[in-house]
Amino acid sequence: MESGEYVPGSVYFYAPNKGAAIFFAIAFAFSGFYHIYQCIHYKSWRLTGLYVFCAVLFAGGFVVRAWGAFDYTNLVKYIVSVCLIYGSPPLLELANYNILGRILYYAPYHSPIHPGRVITTFAFISAVIEALNGNGVPLTANQSLAPWRQDIGRALLKASLLIQVFVITLFILLAAIFHRRCYKSGMRNAKLYNPLYTLYITTALLFARTIFRVVEYWSIAEHDYWKPGFDPKSLSPAIRYESFFYVFEAMLMLINRVLLNVRHPRMWLPKSTKMYLSRADGATEIDGPGYKDGRPFWVTLVDPFDVHGLLGGRKKGGDFWDGDGEQRRGKDGC
């Protein structure tokens, strides 16, 4: 039973639970191996290869955390484990952006944005988040640094977390607009909605985790814990009890990983981005020319919604879905 008391010399605050760290290391490793099998089976390395990489980061992070639990005064092990574990969720968000882009390709006529711009636009933002994380985590975790440098680290992490909250909200809004357009048009194809529902759940898990991280870091920032006479009990329970970490970080992310093992997007989505559902019946799959965007890459980053083109009367993606394509197979998945 956790006491919430500071353990002298511990860089974690408490004495880390060895068994829990070992369990999650094994669980994430199994999930990762199954994702490797699924990438091979569905030939989806480009679509879901990040699932494997994230599982490696999580498993590696908990292996180091288990190792550090036997020597909880070791700062290097703590920093490595934190960097690996906390660096993975933003990449999971990036994987979700990729999945949403593939869903939009499946019904491009209802997409609010060029499907390919989802991954490029949100990937750019994710790169900024990862840069903030990569610089903030080591500064925050290294308690031997000067207080002002730790403050910089916490400021970087705060910015990273707030940007994540904003981006996840924007991402859900984009998916919801697409979902509403599909539903209003009468489309009821399970092959379109099933991966979308899965995406909502995984994003909600990431959002809950991010909110916890925001609360946790804000509670740390309120205290000058490096000053003499500081009372460790004044810290938030989220810091003093390891169970919060395992519930809101480890467990939420493990559920995320297992959910995508069970409901892999390629169970419903086609391999090719050129394959889309007929606008006429919402069920027939058509092999089309693909959704093109002839604008320069830097323009697509600045104007992902092609507002300039829409104001100028340019057709969205050439509206290729209004023409005939090579039919692949008939009605299914309704």
CSV table of N, CA and C in Angstrom, one decimal, residues 46-136:
chain,number,residue,atom,x,y,z
A,46,ARG,N,3.3,1.3,-44.1
A,46,ARG,CA,3.2,2.8,-44.2
A,46,ARG,C,2.0,3.3,-43.4
A,47,LEU,N,1.0,2.6,-43.3
A,47,LEU,CA,-0.2,3.0,-42.5
A,47,LEU,C,-0.1,2.9,-41.0
A,48,THR,N,0.5,1.8,-40.6
A,48,THR,CA,0.5,1.5,-39.1
A,48,THR,C,1.9,1.1,-38.6
A,49,GLY,N,2.9,1.4,-39.3
A,49,GLY,CA,4.3,1.1,-38.9
A,49,GLY,C,4.6,1.8,-37.6
A,50,LEU,N,4.0,3.0,-37.3
A,50,LEU,CA,4.3,3.8,-36.1
A,50,LEU,C,3.8,3.0,-34.9
A,51,TYR,N,2.8,2.2,-35.0
A,51,TYR,CA,2.3,1.4,-33.9
A,51,TYR,C,3.4,0.5,-33.4
A,52,VAL,N,4.2,-0.1,-34.3
A,52,VAL,CA,5.3,-0.9,-33.8
A,52,VAL,C,6.4,-0.1,-33.1
A,53,PHE,N,6.7,1.1,-33.7
A,53,PHE,CA,7.8,1.9,-33.1
A,53,PHE,C,7.4,2.4,-31.7
A,54,CYS,N,6.1,2.8,-31.6
A,54,CYS,CA,5.6,3.2,-30.3
A,54,CYS,C,5.6,2.1,-29.2
A,55,ALA,N,5.3,0.9,-29.7
A,55,ALA,CA,5.3,-0.2,-28.7
A,55,ALA,C,6.8,-0.5,-28.3
A,56,VAL,N,7.7,-0.3,-29.2
A,56,VAL,CA,9.2,-0.5,-28.8
A,56,VAL,C,9.6,0.6,-27.8
A,57,LEU,N,9.1,1.8,-28.0
A,57,LEU,CA,9.4,2.9,-27.0
A,57,LEU,C,8.8,2.6,-25.7
A,58,PHE,N,7.6,2.2,-25.6
A,58,PHE,CA,6.9,1.9,-24.4
A,58,PHE,C,7.6,0.7,-23.7
A,59,ALA,N,7.8,-0.3,-24.4
A,59,ALA,CA,8.4,-1.5,-23.8
A,59,ALA,C,9.8,-1.2,-23.3
A,60,GLY,N,10.6,-0.5,-24.1
A,60,GLY,CA,11.9,-0.1,-23.6
A,60,GLY,C,11.9,0.8,-22.4
A,61,GLY,N,10.9,1.7,-22.4
A,61,GLY,CA,10.8,2.7,-21.3
A,61,GLY,C,10.5,1.9,-20.0
A,62,PHE,N,9.6,0.9,-20.0
A,62,PHE,CA,9.2,0.2,-18.8
A,62,PHE,C,10.3,-0.8,-18.4
A,63,VAL,N,11.1,-1.3,-19.4
A,63,VAL,CA,12.2,-2.1,-19.0
A,63,VAL,C,13.2,-1.3,-18.2
A,64,VAL,N,13.5,-0.1,-18.7
A,64,VAL,CA,14.4,0.8,-18.0
A,64,VAL,C,13.8,1.2,-16.6
A,65,ARG,N,12.5,1.4,-16.6
A,65,ARG,CA,11.9,1.8,-15.3
A,65,ARG,C,12.0,0.6,-14.3
A,66,ALA,N,11.8,-0.6,-14.8
A,66,ALA,CA,11.9,-1.8,-13.9
A,66,ALA,C,13.3,-1.9,-13.4
A,67,TRP,N,14.3,-1.7,-14.3
A,67,TRP,CA,15.7,-1.7,-13.9
A,67,TRP,C,16.0,-0.6,-12.9
A,68,GLY,N,15.4,0.6,-13.1
A,68,GLY,CA,15.6,1.7,-12.2
A,68,GLY,C,14.9,1.5,-10.8
A,69,ALA,N,13.9,0.6,-10.8
A,69,ALA,CA,13.2,0.4,-9.6
A,69,ALA,C,14.1,-0.3,-8.5
A,70,PHE,N,15.1,-1.0,-9.0
A,70,PHE,CA,16.1,-1.7,-8.1
A,70,PHE,C,17.2,-0.7,-7.7
A,71,ASP,N,17.2,0.4,-8.3
A,71,ASP,CA,18.2,1.4,-7.9
A,71,ASP,C,17.5,2.8,-8.2
A,72,TYR,N,16.6,3.2,-7.3
A,72,TYR,CA,15.8,4.3,-7.5
A,72,TYR,C,16.5,5.7,-7.2
A,73,THR,N,17.8,5.6,-6.9
A,73,THR,CA,18.5,6.8,-6.8
A,73,THR,C,19.3,7.2,-8.1
A,74,ASN,N,19.2,6.3,-9.1
A,74,ASN,CA,19.9,6.5,-10.3
A,74,ASN,C,19.2,7.4,-11.3
A,75,LEU,N,19.8,8.6,-11.5
A,75,LEU,CA,19.1,9.6,-12.2
A,75,LEU,C,19.1,9.3,-13.7
A,76,VAL,N,20.1,8.7,-14.3
A,76,VAL,CA,20.2,8.4,-15.7
A,76,VAL,C,19.1,7.4,-16.1
A,77,LYS,N,18.9,6.4,-15.3
A,77,LYS,CA,17.8,5.4,-15.6
A,77,LYS,C,16.5,6.1,-15.6
A,78,TYR,N,16.3,7.0,-14.7
A,78,TYR,CA,15.0,7.7,-14.6
A,78,TYR,C,14.8,8.5,-15.8
A,79,ILE,N,15.8,9.3,-16.2
A,79,ILE,CA,15.6,10.2,-17.4
A,79,ILE,C,15.4,9.4,-18.6
A,80,VAL,N,16.1,8.3,-18.8
A,80,VAL,CA,15.9,7.4,-20.0
A,80,VAL,C,14.5,6.9,-20.1
A,81,SER,N,14.0,6.4,-18.9
A,81,SER,CA,12.7,5.8,-18.9
A,81,SER,C,11.6,6.8,-19.2
A,82,VAL,N,11.8,8.0,-18.6
A,82,VAL,CA,10.8,9.1,-18.8
A,82,VAL,C,10.8,9.5,-20.2
A,83,CYS,N,11.9,9.7,-20.8
A,83,CYS,CA,12.0,10.1,-22.2
A,83,CYS,C,11.3,9.1,-23.2
A,84,LEU,N,11.5,7.8,-22.9
A,84,LEU,CA,10.9,6.8,-23.8
A,84,LEU,C,9.4,6.7,-23.6
A,85,ILE,N,9.0,6.7,-22.4
A,85,ILE,CA,7.6,6.6,-22.1
A,85,ILE,C,6.8,7.8,-22.5
A,86,TYR,N,7.3,9.0,-22.2
A,86,TYR,CA,6.6,10.2,-22.5
A,86,TYR,C,6.7,10.7,-23.9
A,87,GLY,N,7.7,10.1,-24.6
A,87,GLY,CA,7.9,10.5,-26.0
A,87,GLY,C,7.0,9.7,-27.0
A,88,SER,N,6.4,8.7,-26.5
A,88,SER,CA,5.6,7.8,-27.4
A,88,SER,C,4.2,8.4,-27.7
A,89,PRO,N,3.4,8.9,-26.7
A,89,PRO,CA,2.0,9.3,-27.0
A,89,PRO,C,1.9,10.3,-28.1
A,90,PRO,N,2.8,11.4,-28.2
A,90,PRO,CA,2.7,12.3,-29.4
A,90,PRO,C,2.8,11.5,-30.7
A,91,LEU,N,3.6,10.4,-30.7
A,91,LEU,CA,3.8,9.7,-32.0
A,91,LEU,C,2.5,8.8,-32.2
A,92,LEU,N,1.8,8.4,-31.2
A,92,LEU,CA,0.5,7.7,-31.3
A,92,LEU,C,-0.5,8.7,-31.9
A,93,GLU,N,-0.4,10.0,-31.5
A,93,GLU,CA,-1.3,11.0,-32.1
A,93,GLU,C,-1.0,11.1,-33.6
A,94,LEU,N,0.3,11.1,-34.0
A,94,LEU,CA,0.7,11.2,-35.4
A,94,LEU,C,0.2,10.0,-36.1
A,95,ALA,N,0.2,8.8,-35.5
A,95,ALA,CA,-0.4,7.6,-36.2
A,95,ALA,C,-1.9,7.8,-36.4
A,96,ASN,N,-2.6,8.4,-35.5
A,96,ASN,CA,-4.0,8.6,-35.6
A,96,ASN,C,-4.3,9.6,-36.8
A,97,TYR,N,-3.4,10.6,-37.0
A,97,TYR,CA,-3.5,11.5,-38.1
A,97,TYR,C,-3.4,10.8,-39.4
A,98,ASN,N,-2.5,9.8,-39.5
A,98,ASN,CA,-2.3,9.0,-40.7
A,98,ASN,C,-3.6,8.2,-41.0
A,99,ILE,N,-4.2,7.6,-39.9
A,99,ILE,CA,-5.4,6.8,-40.1
A,99,ILE,C,-6.6,7.7,-40.5
A,100,LEU,N,-6.7,8.9,-40.0
A,100,LEU,CA,-7.8,9.7,-40.4
A,100,LEU,C,-7.6,10.1,-41.9
A,101,GLY,N,-6.4,10.4,-42.3
A,101,GLY,CA,-6.2,10.7,-43.7
A,101,GLY,C,-6.6,9.6,-44.6
A,102,ARG,N,-6.3,8.3,-44.2
A,102,ARG,CA,-6.7,7.2,-45.0
A,102,ARG,C,-8.2,7.0,-45.0
A,103,ILE,N,-8.9,7.3,-43.9
A,103,ILE,CA,-10.4,7.3,-43.9
A,103,ILE,C,-11.0,8.4,-44.8
A,104,LEU,N,-10.4,9.6,-44.8
A,104,LEU,CA,-10.8,10.6,-45.7
A,104,LEU,C,-10.6,10.2,-47.2
A,105,TYR,N,-9.6,9.5,-47.5
A,105,TYR,CA,-9.4,9.1,-48.9
A,105,TYR,C,-10.5,8.1,-49.3
A,106,TYR,N,-11.1,7.4,-48.3
A,106,TYR,CA,-12.1,6.4,-48.6
A,106,TYR,C,-13.4,7.1,-49.0
A,107,ALA,N,-13.7,8.3,-48.6
A,107,ALA,CA,-14.8,9.1,-49.0
A,107,ALA,C,-14.4,10.5,-49.3
A,108,PRO,N,-13.6,10.7,-50.3
A,108,PRO,CA,-12.9,12.1,-50.5
A,108,PRO,C,-13.9,13.2,-50.7
A,109,TYR,N,-15.0,12.9,-51.3
A,109,TYR,CA,-16.0,14.0,-51.6
A,109,TYR,C,-16.6,14.6,-50.3
A,110,HIS,N,-16.5,14.0,-49.2
A,110,HIS,CA,-17.0,14.5,-47.9
A,110,HIS,C,-15.8,15.1,-47.0
A,111,SER,N,-14.6,15.0,-47.5
A,111,SER,CA,-13.5,15.5,-46.7
A,111,SER,C,-13.4,17.0,-46.7
A,112,PRO,N,-13.2,17.6,-45.5
A,112,PRO,CA,-13.1,19.1,-45.4
A,112,PRO,C,-11.7,19.5,-45.8
A,113,ILE,N,-10.8,18.6,-46.0
A,113,ILE,CA,-9.4,18.9,-46.3
A,113,ILE,C,-8.9,17.8,-47.2
A,114,HIS,N,-7.9,18.2,-48.0
A,114,HIS,CA,-7.2,17.2,-48.8
A,114,HIS,C,-6.7,16.1,-47.8
A,115,PRO,N,-7.0,14.8,-48.1
A,115,PRO,CA,-6.6,13.7,-47.1
A,115,PRO,C,-5.1,13.7,-46.8
A,116,GLY,N,-4.3,14.0,-47.9
A,116,GLY,CA,-2.9,13.9,-47.7
A,116,GLY,C,-2.4,15.0,-46.8
A,117,ARG,N,-3.2,16.1,-46.7
A,117,ARG,CA,-2.7,17.2,-45.9
A,117,ARG,C,-2.9,17.0,-44.4
A,118,VAL,N,-3.7,16.0,-44.0
A,118,VAL,CA,-3.9,15.7,-42.6
A,118,VAL,C,-2.6,15.3,-42.0
A,119,ILE,N,-1.9,14.3,-42.6
A,119,ILE,CA,-0.7,13.8,-42.1
A,119,ILE,C,0.4,14.9,-42.1
A,120,THR,N,0.5,15.7,-43.2
A,120,THR,CA,1.6,16.6,-43.3
A,120,THR,C,1.4,17.8,-42.4
A,121,THR,N,0.2,18.3,-42.3
A,121,THR,CA,-0.1,19.4,-41.4
A,121,THR,C,0.1,19.1,-40.0
A,122,PHE,N,-0.6,18.0,-39.5
A,122,PHE,CA,-0.5,17.6,-38.1
A,122,PHE,C,0.9,17.0,-37.8
A,123,ALA,N,1.6,16.4,-38.8
A,123,ALA,CA,2.9,15.9,-38.5
A,123,ALA,C,3.9,17.1,-38.2
A,124,PHE,N,3.7,18.2,-38.9
A,124,PHE,CA,4.5,19.4,-38.7
A,124,PHE,C,4.3,19.8,-37.2
A,125,ILE,N,3.0,19.9,-36.8
A,125,ILE,CA,2.8,20.3,-35.4
A,125,ILE,C,3.3,19.3,-34.4
A,126,SER,N,3.2,18.0,-34.8
A,126,SER,CA,3.8,16.9,-33.9
A,126,SER,C,5.3,17.1,-33.8
A,127,ALA,N,5.9,17.5,-34.9
A,127,ALA,CA,7.4,17.7,-34.8
A,127,ALA,C,7.7,18.8,-33.8
A,128,VAL,N,6.9,19.8,-33.8
A,128,VAL,CA,7.2,20.9,-32.8
A,128,VAL,C,6.9,20.4,-31.4
A,129,ILE,N,5.9,19.6,-31.2
A,129,ILE,CA,5.6,19.0,-29.9
A,129,ILE,C,6.7,18.1,-29.4
A,130,GLU,N,7.2,17.2,-30.3
A,130,GLU,CA,8.3,16.3,-30.0
A,130,GLU,C,9.6,17.1,-29.7
A,131,ALA,N,9.8,18.2,-30.4
A,131,ALA,CA,11.0,19.0,-30.1
A,131,ALA,C,10.9,19.6,-28.7
A,132,LEU,N,9.7,20.1,-28.3
A,132,LEU,CA,9.5,20.6,-27.0
A,132,LEU,C,9.6,19.6,-25.9
A,133,ASN,N,9.1,18.4,-26.2
A,133,ASN,CA,9.2,17.2,-25.3
A,133,ASN,C,10.7,16.8,-25.1
A,134,GLY,N,11.3,16.7,-26.3
A,134,GLY,CA,12.7,16.2,-26.3
A,134,GLY,C,13.7,17.1,-25.5
A,135,ASN,N,13.4,18.4,-25.5
A,135,ASN,CA,14.2,19.4,-24.7
A,135,ASN,C,13.7,19.6,-23.3
A,136,GLY,N,12.4,19.4,-23.1
A,136,GLY,CA,11.8,19.7,-21.8
A,136,GLY,C,12.0,18.6,-20.8
